[in-house]
């Protein structure tokens, strides 16, 4: 039996404790997380007040977060969790307080809209501003006053509320109208609050002290999704849109003269974010169509166009104006992690991961060498057209291949295809196309433009894949899928909101909503002639989903809080299935046609169940509850 004397045992115990303590200390050291390796979706992006950190936020109902990234090392400094699904955030001017608007999932699977303030240093909550159902809560428009003593929130009930960020106490309420306040901007002197939304009033300029409207900026039929004051307070820019397809514009308001002084156009979709650089030289604007534009704030000249992430949501200048950050709700693994992209404003070069930046530098250097060779070959050809023509062609070919590859890497397929087609040899010329041309040609998608370039709201293939039906404007167009040749046009729709072929491909169901979405009809159209077969009208609740039975004889439609079943040939109502919580949506028939699976959304559409009903009687069979955590 081994025995130890007490002093030696004590020394061993102390030594072991030191080792364990040291091991625990080393184990507690948080791992270094690189910005370029993070994969969480980002819905909001901004910069810290001192410009040293990039702040991103997003996630989902279970894994919402806010992260602070060191811009020098591009590593994560702080991460706040349990925030809920972050929809908007703002940082106080002194950089000490963070305000977060998020959707939070509760234990009973219902959700709340919460606005809370946090201490940036410790990450601890400071105050809860509100905790309300999503429809009645904040819209996501929020900002701090210049002195940081007031927090301003735009709300869904047509009001703007001012709060003490330290206590959450309501200090003032501005009744701006009946529509939601989507956009806010505060003048540099803190006296005027600009408010924009979907209502017909355009942008309202409120005197905060007197709580009355000073001026109104008309924007016509557009809604206002973004507002930004210039640093000197003399200019207000409003980002507008009409729908997902119509290009938006920037309305520039002269605050001193009280009138619109310019309209900047050029975006492909509705403008969702606008930001002035701190020195007032530039304006950055982003559209839902993922195009970003950099404008000269004084002249309105477009200086540069950039391509943003999918579902673009926010643009933000760093305090020094040298870096522009852009976020989107969907990450793009071909561009950057989490849907965030960064640009150096003076040079227009994108900030990339080290390896990607090195590859870009290598390709640009090769491009410059090729361009120089091309210029030299052209100069020789200009002096003597009969000399070095082949050399000039080869230099031009190499340059075009480099540029085409660059376009393909940015998903600009049409431009890449045009360059490749230009390299095909003319009659009597030698064919210079090599392996790199054929590889890129095979990689590029081939497409045929339908609808003469007009935006299509919905499109679907026929079951046999030979035809394409597309909703364009107030018509449904049918095309040959192989050639793109138009077959016929079915007119008479008001605003097609969905298309579905019957299983046998002989008919099409079209959801037809009015322009103001007051009522919604479903029409069944002959897929060969475009003639109406039957019209199912009078659904003021709107049709949220529809589906054909496998044999094509029945059509199910989700209307209001019920499922209605119709005879697809005559339009005769067969039965109505009730008992849904709020709003049934997407649905699917079983292959044998005996059952229908229906998504039953909750009041805020954040969580849902799947109900299975009998397709012949409408009786409920069973319900599959959505899991609380995935």
Short mmCIF file of N, CA, C and O in Angstrom, two decimals, residues 510-601:
data_model
loop_
_atom_site.label_atom_id
_atom_site.label_comp_id
_atom_site.label_asym_id
_atom_site.label_seq_id
_atom_site.Cartn_x
_atom_site.Cartn_y
_atom_site.Cartn_z
N UNK A 510 -55.42 30.15 -62.19
CA UNK A 510 -54.75 31.44 -62.03
C UNK A 510 -55.40 32.19 -60.87
O UNK A 510 -56.62 32.38 -60.85
N UNK A 511 -54.59 32.60 -59.88
CA UNK A 511 -55.09 33.47 -58.81
C UNK A 511 -55.05 34.89 -59.34
O UNK A 511 -54.01 35.38 -59.75
N UNK A 512 -56.22 35.54 -59.34
CA UNK A 512 -56.37 36.87 -59.94
C UNK A 512 -56.83 37.84 -58.87
O UNK A 512 -57.98 37.79 -58.44
N UNK A 513 -55.92 38.71 -58.41
CA UNK A 513 -56.27 39.66 -57.36
C UNK A 513 -56.45 41.04 -57.94
O UNK A 513 -55.87 41.39 -58.97
N UNK A 514 -57.26 41.86 -57.28
CA UNK A 514 -57.45 43.23 -57.71
C UNK A 514 -56.22 44.04 -57.36
O UNK A 514 -55.37 43.61 -56.60
N UNK A 515 -56.13 45.24 -57.92
CA UNK A 515 -54.94 46.06 -57.70
C UNK A 515 -54.74 46.42 -56.24
O UNK A 515 -53.62 46.53 -55.76
N UNK A 516 -55.86 46.59 -55.51
CA UNK A 516 -55.73 46.93 -54.10
C UNK A 516 -55.90 45.72 -53.19
O UNK A 516 -55.99 45.85 -51.98
N UNK A 517 -55.93 44.50 -53.82
CA UNK A 517 -56.00 43.25 -53.08
C UNK A 517 -57.22 43.15 -52.17
O UNK A 517 -57.21 42.43 -51.18
N UNK A 518 -58.36 43.87 -52.53
CA UNK A 518 -59.57 43.78 -51.72
C UNK A 518 -60.23 42.42 -51.89
O UNK A 518 -60.69 41.80 -50.95
N UNK A 519 -60.29 41.91 -53.11
CA UNK A 519 -60.88 40.61 -53.36
C UNK A 519 -59.98 39.79 -54.25
O UNK A 519 -59.17 40.32 -54.99
N UNK A 520 -60.11 38.49 -54.19
CA UNK A 520 -59.28 37.61 -54.99
C UNK A 520 -60.12 36.52 -55.61
O UNK A 520 -60.96 35.93 -54.94
N UNK A 521 -59.91 36.27 -56.90
CA UNK A 521 -60.63 35.24 -57.63
C UNK A 521 -59.64 34.16 -58.07
O UNK A 521 -58.43 34.36 -58.08
N UNK A 522 -60.20 33.00 -58.43
CA UNK A 522 -59.42 31.94 -59.05
C UNK A 522 -60.10 31.59 -60.37
O UNK A 522 -61.30 31.31 -60.41
N UNK A 523 -59.33 31.64 -61.45
CA UNK A 523 -59.85 31.28 -62.76
C UNK A 523 -59.19 30.00 -63.23
O UNK A 523 -58.01 29.78 -63.00
N UNK A 524 -59.97 29.15 -63.90
CA UNK A 524 -59.42 27.95 -64.54
C UNK A 524 -59.49 28.21 -66.04
O UNK A 524 -60.55 28.50 -66.59
N UNK A 525 -58.33 28.12 -66.69
CA UNK A 525 -58.18 28.48 -68.10
C UNK A 525 -57.74 27.26 -68.89
O UNK A 525 -56.95 26.44 -68.40
N UNK A 526 -58.23 27.14 -70.13
CA UNK A 526 -57.80 26.08 -71.03
C UNK A 526 -56.34 26.32 -71.41
O UNK A 526 -56.00 27.38 -71.95
N UNK A 527 -55.46 25.36 -71.13
CA UNK A 527 -54.03 25.53 -71.35
C UNK A 527 -53.65 25.47 -72.82
O UNK A 527 -52.51 25.77 -73.17
N UNK A 528 -54.58 25.07 -73.71
CA UNK A 528 -54.27 24.99 -75.14
C UNK A 528 -54.75 26.21 -75.91
O UNK A 528 -54.17 26.58 -76.91
N UNK A 529 -55.84 26.83 -75.43
CA UNK A 529 -56.41 27.97 -76.16
C UNK A 529 -56.38 29.27 -75.38
O UNK A 529 -56.47 30.35 -75.97
N UNK A 530 -56.26 29.18 -74.05
CA UNK A 530 -56.28 30.38 -73.23
C UNK A 530 -57.67 30.86 -72.87
O UNK A 530 -57.83 31.89 -72.22
N UNK A 531 -58.69 30.12 -73.27
CA UNK A 531 -60.07 30.52 -72.98
C UNK A 531 -60.44 30.12 -71.54
O UNK A 531 -60.02 29.08 -71.05
N UNK A 532 -61.28 30.97 -70.92
CA UNK A 532 -61.73 30.70 -69.56
C UNK A 532 -62.63 29.47 -69.53
O UNK A 532 -63.52 29.31 -70.39
N UNK A 533 -62.41 28.60 -68.56
CA UNK A 533 -63.28 27.44 -68.35
C UNK A 533 -64.28 27.74 -67.25
O UNK A 533 -65.48 27.54 -67.39
N UNK A 534 -63.78 28.25 -66.12
CA UNK A 534 -64.66 28.59 -65.01
C UNK A 534 -63.96 29.65 -64.16
O UNK A 534 -62.72 29.74 -64.12
N UNK A 535 -64.76 30.49 -63.50
CA UNK A 535 -64.23 31.53 -62.62
C UNK A 535 -64.84 31.37 -61.24
O UNK A 535 -66.06 31.27 -61.10
N UNK A 536 -63.98 31.30 -60.24
CA UNK A 536 -64.42 31.17 -58.86
C UNK A 536 -64.14 32.50 -58.18
O UNK A 536 -63.00 32.81 -57.84
N UNK A 537 -65.17 33.33 -58.02
CA UNK A 537 -64.98 34.70 -57.54
C UNK A 537 -65.60 34.89 -56.17
O UNK A 537 -66.32 34.04 -55.65
N UNK A 538 -65.31 36.07 -55.60
CA UNK A 538 -65.92 36.47 -54.35
C UNK A 538 -65.22 35.93 -53.12
O UNK A 538 -65.85 35.34 -52.25
N UNK A 539 -63.91 36.12 -53.03
CA UNK A 539 -63.16 35.65 -51.86
C UNK A 539 -62.45 36.84 -51.22
O UNK A 539 -61.27 37.07 -51.45
N UNK A 540 -63.18 37.66 -50.44
CA UNK A 540 -62.57 38.87 -49.87
C UNK A 540 -61.39 38.60 -48.96
O UNK A 540 -60.56 39.45 -48.74
N UNK A 541 -61.31 37.37 -48.40
CA UNK A 541 -60.18 37.07 -47.53
C UNK A 541 -58.89 36.82 -48.27
O UNK A 541 -57.82 36.79 -47.69
N UNK A 542 -58.99 36.65 -49.60
CA UNK A 542 -57.80 36.39 -50.38
C UNK A 542 -57.44 34.93 -50.43
O UNK A 542 -57.63 34.20 -49.46
N UNK A 543 -56.94 34.47 -51.56
CA UNK A 543 -56.53 33.09 -51.73
C UNK A 543 -55.05 32.97 -51.40
O UNK A 543 -54.21 33.54 -52.09
N UNK A 544 -54.70 32.23 -50.34
CA UNK A 544 -53.32 32.10 -49.89
C UNK A 544 -52.61 30.89 -50.51
O UNK A 544 -51.39 30.81 -50.50
N UNK A 545 -53.39 29.93 -51.02
CA UNK A 545 -52.79 28.74 -51.62
C UNK A 545 -53.84 27.98 -52.40
O UNK A 545 -55.04 28.12 -52.15
N UNK A 546 -53.41 27.17 -53.36
CA UNK A 546 -54.35 26.39 -54.15
C UNK A 546 -53.63 25.19 -54.75
O UNK A 546 -52.40 25.21 -54.91
N UNK A 547 -54.39 24.13 -55.06
CA UNK A 547 -53.78 22.91 -55.58
C UNK A 547 -54.83 22.08 -56.31
O UNK A 547 -56.00 22.05 -55.92
N UNK A 548 -54.40 21.41 -57.39
CA UNK A 548 -55.23 20.46 -58.11
C UNK A 548 -55.11 19.09 -57.46
O UNK A 548 -54.03 18.72 -56.95
N UNK A 549 -56.18 18.31 -57.51
CA UNK A 549 -56.09 16.91 -57.11
C UNK A 549 -55.29 16.16 -58.17
O UNK A 549 -55.17 16.63 -59.31
N UNK A 550 -54.70 15.00 -57.84
CA UNK A 550 -53.87 14.28 -58.82
C UNK A 550 -54.57 13.95 -60.12
O UNK A 550 -53.94 13.91 -61.17
N UNK A 551 -55.91 13.73 -60.09
CA UNK A 551 -56.62 13.44 -61.34
C UNK A 551 -57.14 14.69 -62.03
O UNK A 551 -57.76 14.62 -63.10
N UNK A 552 -56.90 15.87 -61.42
CA UNK A 552 -57.27 17.13 -62.04
C UNK A 552 -58.74 17.47 -61.98
O UNK A 552 -59.16 18.49 -62.55
N UNK A 553 -59.54 16.69 -61.27
CA UNK A 553 -60.99 16.95 -61.23
C UNK A 553 -61.39 17.91 -60.13
O UNK A 553 -62.47 18.50 -60.19
N UNK A 554 -60.55 18.08 -59.12
CA UNK A 554 -60.88 18.96 -58.00
C UNK A 554 -59.81 20.04 -57.85
O UNK A 554 -58.64 19.83 -58.17
N UNK A 555 -60.27 21.19 -57.36
CA UNK A 555 -59.36 22.31 -57.09
C UNK A 555 -59.60 22.77 -55.66
O UNK A 555 -60.73 23.16 -55.31
N UNK A 556 -58.57 22.73 -54.83
CA UNK A 556 -58.66 23.18 -53.45
C UNK A 556 -58.04 24.56 -53.34
O UNK A 556 -56.99 24.83 -53.92
N UNK A 557 -58.70 25.46 -52.59
CA UNK A 557 -58.21 26.82 -52.43
C UNK A 557 -58.28 27.22 -50.96
O UNK A 557 -59.29 26.98 -50.29
N UNK A 558 -57.20 27.81 -50.44
CA UNK A 558 -57.16 28.31 -49.07
C UNK A 558 -57.70 29.73 -49.08
O UNK A 558 -57.06 30.64 -49.61
N UNK A 559 -58.89 29.92 -48.52
CA UNK A 559 -59.56 31.21 -48.53
C UNK A 559 -59.85 31.61 -47.08
O UNK A 559 -60.57 30.91 -46.38
N UNK A 560 -59.29 32.75 -46.66
CA UNK A 560 -59.51 33.17 -45.28
C UNK A 560 -58.96 32.15 -44.31
O UNK A 560 -57.80 31.78 -44.36
N UNK A 561 -59.84 31.63 -43.44
CA UNK A 561 -59.44 30.64 -42.45
C UNK A 561 -60.01 29.27 -42.78
O UNK A 561 -60.17 28.43 -41.89
N UNK A 562 -60.30 29.01 -44.06
CA UNK A 562 -60.91 27.75 -44.47
C UNK A 562 -60.28 27.23 -45.75
O UNK A 562 -59.59 27.97 -46.48
N UNK A 563 -60.52 25.93 -46.02
CA UNK A 563 -60.17 25.31 -47.30
C UNK A 563 -61.47 25.05 -48.05
O UNK A 563 -62.38 24.40 -47.52
N UNK A 564 -61.56 25.55 -49.29
CA UNK A 564 -62.75 25.34 -50.13
C UNK A 564 -62.38 24.37 -51.24
O UNK A 564 -61.34 24.53 -51.90
N UNK A 565 -63.24 23.41 -51.48
CA UNK A 565 -63.03 22.44 -52.55
C UNK A 565 -64.05 22.68 -53.64
O UNK A 565 -65.25 22.83 -53.38
N UNK A 566 -63.56 22.73 -54.91
CA UNK A 566 -64.42 22.99 -56.05
C UNK A 566 -64.26 21.90 -57.10
O UNK A 566 -63.21 21.24 -57.17
N UNK A 567 -65.30 21.74 -57.92
CA UNK A 567 -65.18 20.92 -59.11
C UNK A 567 -64.41 21.73 -60.15
O UNK A 567 -64.83 22.83 -60.52
N UNK A 568 -63.26 21.22 -60.62
CA UNK A 568 -62.38 22.01 -61.49
C UNK A 568 -63.00 22.29 -62.84
O UNK A 568 -62.61 23.25 -63.52
N UNK A 569 -63.96 21.48 -63.28
CA UNK A 569 -64.56 21.67 -64.61
C UNK A 569 -65.74 22.63 -64.58
O UNK A 569 -65.94 23.42 -65.50
N UNK A 570 -66.54 22.59 -63.49
CA UNK A 570 -67.75 23.40 -63.44
C UNK A 570 -67.67 24.55 -62.44
O UNK A 570 -68.48 25.48 -62.50
N UNK A 571 -66.72 24.48 -61.49
CA UNK A 571 -66.62 25.50 -60.46
C UNK A 571 -67.59 25.30 -59.32
O UNK A 571 -67.70 26.14 -58.42
N UNK A 572 -68.32 24.20 -59.32
CA UNK A 572 -69.31 23.92 -58.29
C UNK A 572 -68.62 23.67 -56.94
O UNK A 572 -67.71 22.85 -56.85
N UNK A 573 -69.07 24.38 -55.87
CA UNK A 573 -68.48 24.13 -54.55
C UNK A 573 -68.83 22.72 -54.07
O UNK A 573 -69.98 22.30 -54.16
N UNK A 574 -67.84 22.01 -53.55
CA UNK A 574 -68.06 20.65 -53.07
C UNK A 574 -68.18 20.63 -51.55
O UNK A 574 -69.09 20.01 -51.01
N UNK A 575 -67.25 21.28 -50.84
CA UNK A 575 -67.36 21.38 -49.39
C UNK A 575 -66.37 22.43 -48.90
O UNK A 575 -65.51 22.90 -49.63
N UNK A 576 -66.54 22.80 -47.63
CA UNK A 576 -65.64 23.76 -46.98
C UNK A 576 -65.09 23.11 -45.72
O UNK A 576 -65.82 22.51 -44.93
N UNK A 577 -63.78 23.21 -45.55
CA UNK A 577 -63.09 22.63 -44.39
C UNK A 577 -62.65 23.76 -43.47
O UNK A 577 -61.80 24.57 -43.84
N UNK A 578 -63.24 23.82 -42.26
CA UNK A 578 -62.92 24.88 -41.30
C UNK A 578 -62.03 24.32 -40.19
O UNK A 578 -61.62 23.18 -40.23
N UNK A 579 -61.79 25.15 -39.19
CA UNK A 579 -61.05 24.69 -38.03
C UNK A 579 -59.59 25.05 -38.03
O UNK A 579 -58.83 24.54 -37.21
N UNK A 580 -59.16 25.93 -38.92
CA UNK A 580 -57.77 26.35 -38.94
C UNK A 580 -57.58 27.52 -37.98
O UNK A 580 -58.48 28.33 -37.77
N UNK A 581 -56.36 27.62 -37.42
CA UNK A 581 -56.11 28.63 -36.40
C UNK A 581 -56.26 30.04 -36.95
O UNK A 581 -56.88 30.90 -36.37
N UNK A 582 -55.64 30.27 -38.09
CA UNK A 582 -55.66 31.64 -38.60
C UNK A 582 -55.75 31.69 -40.11
O UNK A 582 -56.73 32.15 -40.67
N UNK A 583 -54.73 31.17 -40.79
CA UNK A 583 -54.68 31.36 -42.24
C UNK A 583 -53.99 30.17 -42.90
O UNK A 583 -52.76 30.13 -42.96
N UNK A 584 -54.75 29.19 -43.42
CA UNK A 584 -54.12 28.09 -44.16
C UNK A 584 -53.46 28.62 -45.41
O UNK A 584 -53.95 29.56 -46.05
N UNK A 585 -52.32 28.04 -45.76
CA UNK A 585 -51.58 28.54 -46.93
C UNK A 585 -51.23 27.44 -47.90
O UNK A 585 -52.09 26.89 -48.56
N UNK A 586 -49.94 27.10 -47.99
CA UNK A 586 -49.50 26.09 -48.94
C UNK A 586 -50.16 24.75 -48.66
O UNK A 586 -50.38 24.39 -47.52
N UNK A 587 -50.47 24.02 -49.74
CA UNK A 587 -51.14 22.73 -49.57
C UNK A 587 -50.66 21.75 -50.62
O UNK A 587 -50.14 22.15 -51.68
N UNK A 588 -50.84 20.45 -50.33
CA UNK A 588 -50.36 19.41 -51.22
C UNK A 588 -51.27 18.19 -51.09
O UNK A 588 -51.54 17.73 -49.99
N UNK A 589 -51.75 17.69 -52.25
CA UNK A 589 -52.52 16.45 -52.27
C UNK A 589 -51.59 15.26 -52.12
O UNK A 589 -50.45 15.27 -52.61
N UNK A 590 -52.08 14.21 -51.47
CA UNK A 590 -51.34 12.95 -51.45
C UNK A 590 -51.39 12.33 -52.84
O UNK A 590 -52.31 12.62 -53.62
N UNK A 591 -50.43 11.49 -53.22
CA UNK A 591 -50.41 10.91 -54.57
C UNK A 591 -51.69 10.16 -54.93
O UNK A 591 -52.08 10.14 -56.10
N UNK A 592 -52.36 9.55 -53.93
CA UNK A 592 -53.60 8.83 -54.25
C UNK A 592 -54.83 9.74 -54.22
O UNK A 592 -55.95 9.29 -54.47
N UNK A 593 -54.64 11.02 -53.90
CA UNK A 593 -55.73 11.98 -53.93
C UNK A 593 -56.68 11.89 -52.77
O UNK A 593 -57.72 12.57 -52.77
N UNK A 594 -56.38 11.11 -51.74
CA UNK A 594 -57.31 10.92 -50.62
C UNK A 594 -57.14 11.97 -49.53
O UNK A 594 -58.07 12.22 -48.76
N UNK A 595 -55.96 12.58 -49.44
CA UNK A 595 -55.70 13.50 -48.34
C UNK A 595 -55.06 14.78 -48.87
O UNK A 595 -54.48 14.81 -49.97
N UNK A 596 -55.17 15.84 -48.06
CA UNK A 596 -54.51 17.11 -48.36
C UNK A 596 -53.73 17.54 -47.12
O UNK A 596 -54.28 17.58 -46.02
N UNK A 597 -52.45 17.85 -47.30
CA UNK A 597 -51.63 18.42 -46.23
C UNK A 597 -51.63 19.93 -46.39
O UNK A 597 -51.33 20.45 -47.47
N UNK A 598 -51.99 20.64 -45.32
CA UNK A 598 -52.15 22.10 -45.38
C UNK A 598 -51.30 22.75 -44.30
O UNK A 598 -51.33 22.32 -43.14
N UNK A 599 -50.53 23.77 -44.68
CA UNK A 599 -49.77 24.55 -43.70
C UNK A 599 -50.72 25.54 -43.04
O UNK A 599 -51.35 26.35 -43.72
N UNK A 600 -50.84 25.45 -41.72
CA UNK A 600 -51.73 26.33 -40.95
C UNK A 600 -50.87 27.33 -40.20
O UNK A 600 -50.27 27.02 -39.17
N UNK A 601 -50.80 28.57 -40.74
CA UNK A 601 -49.92 29.58 -40.16
C UNK A 601 -50.52 30.17 -38.89
O UNK A 601 -51.73 30.27 -38.74
#
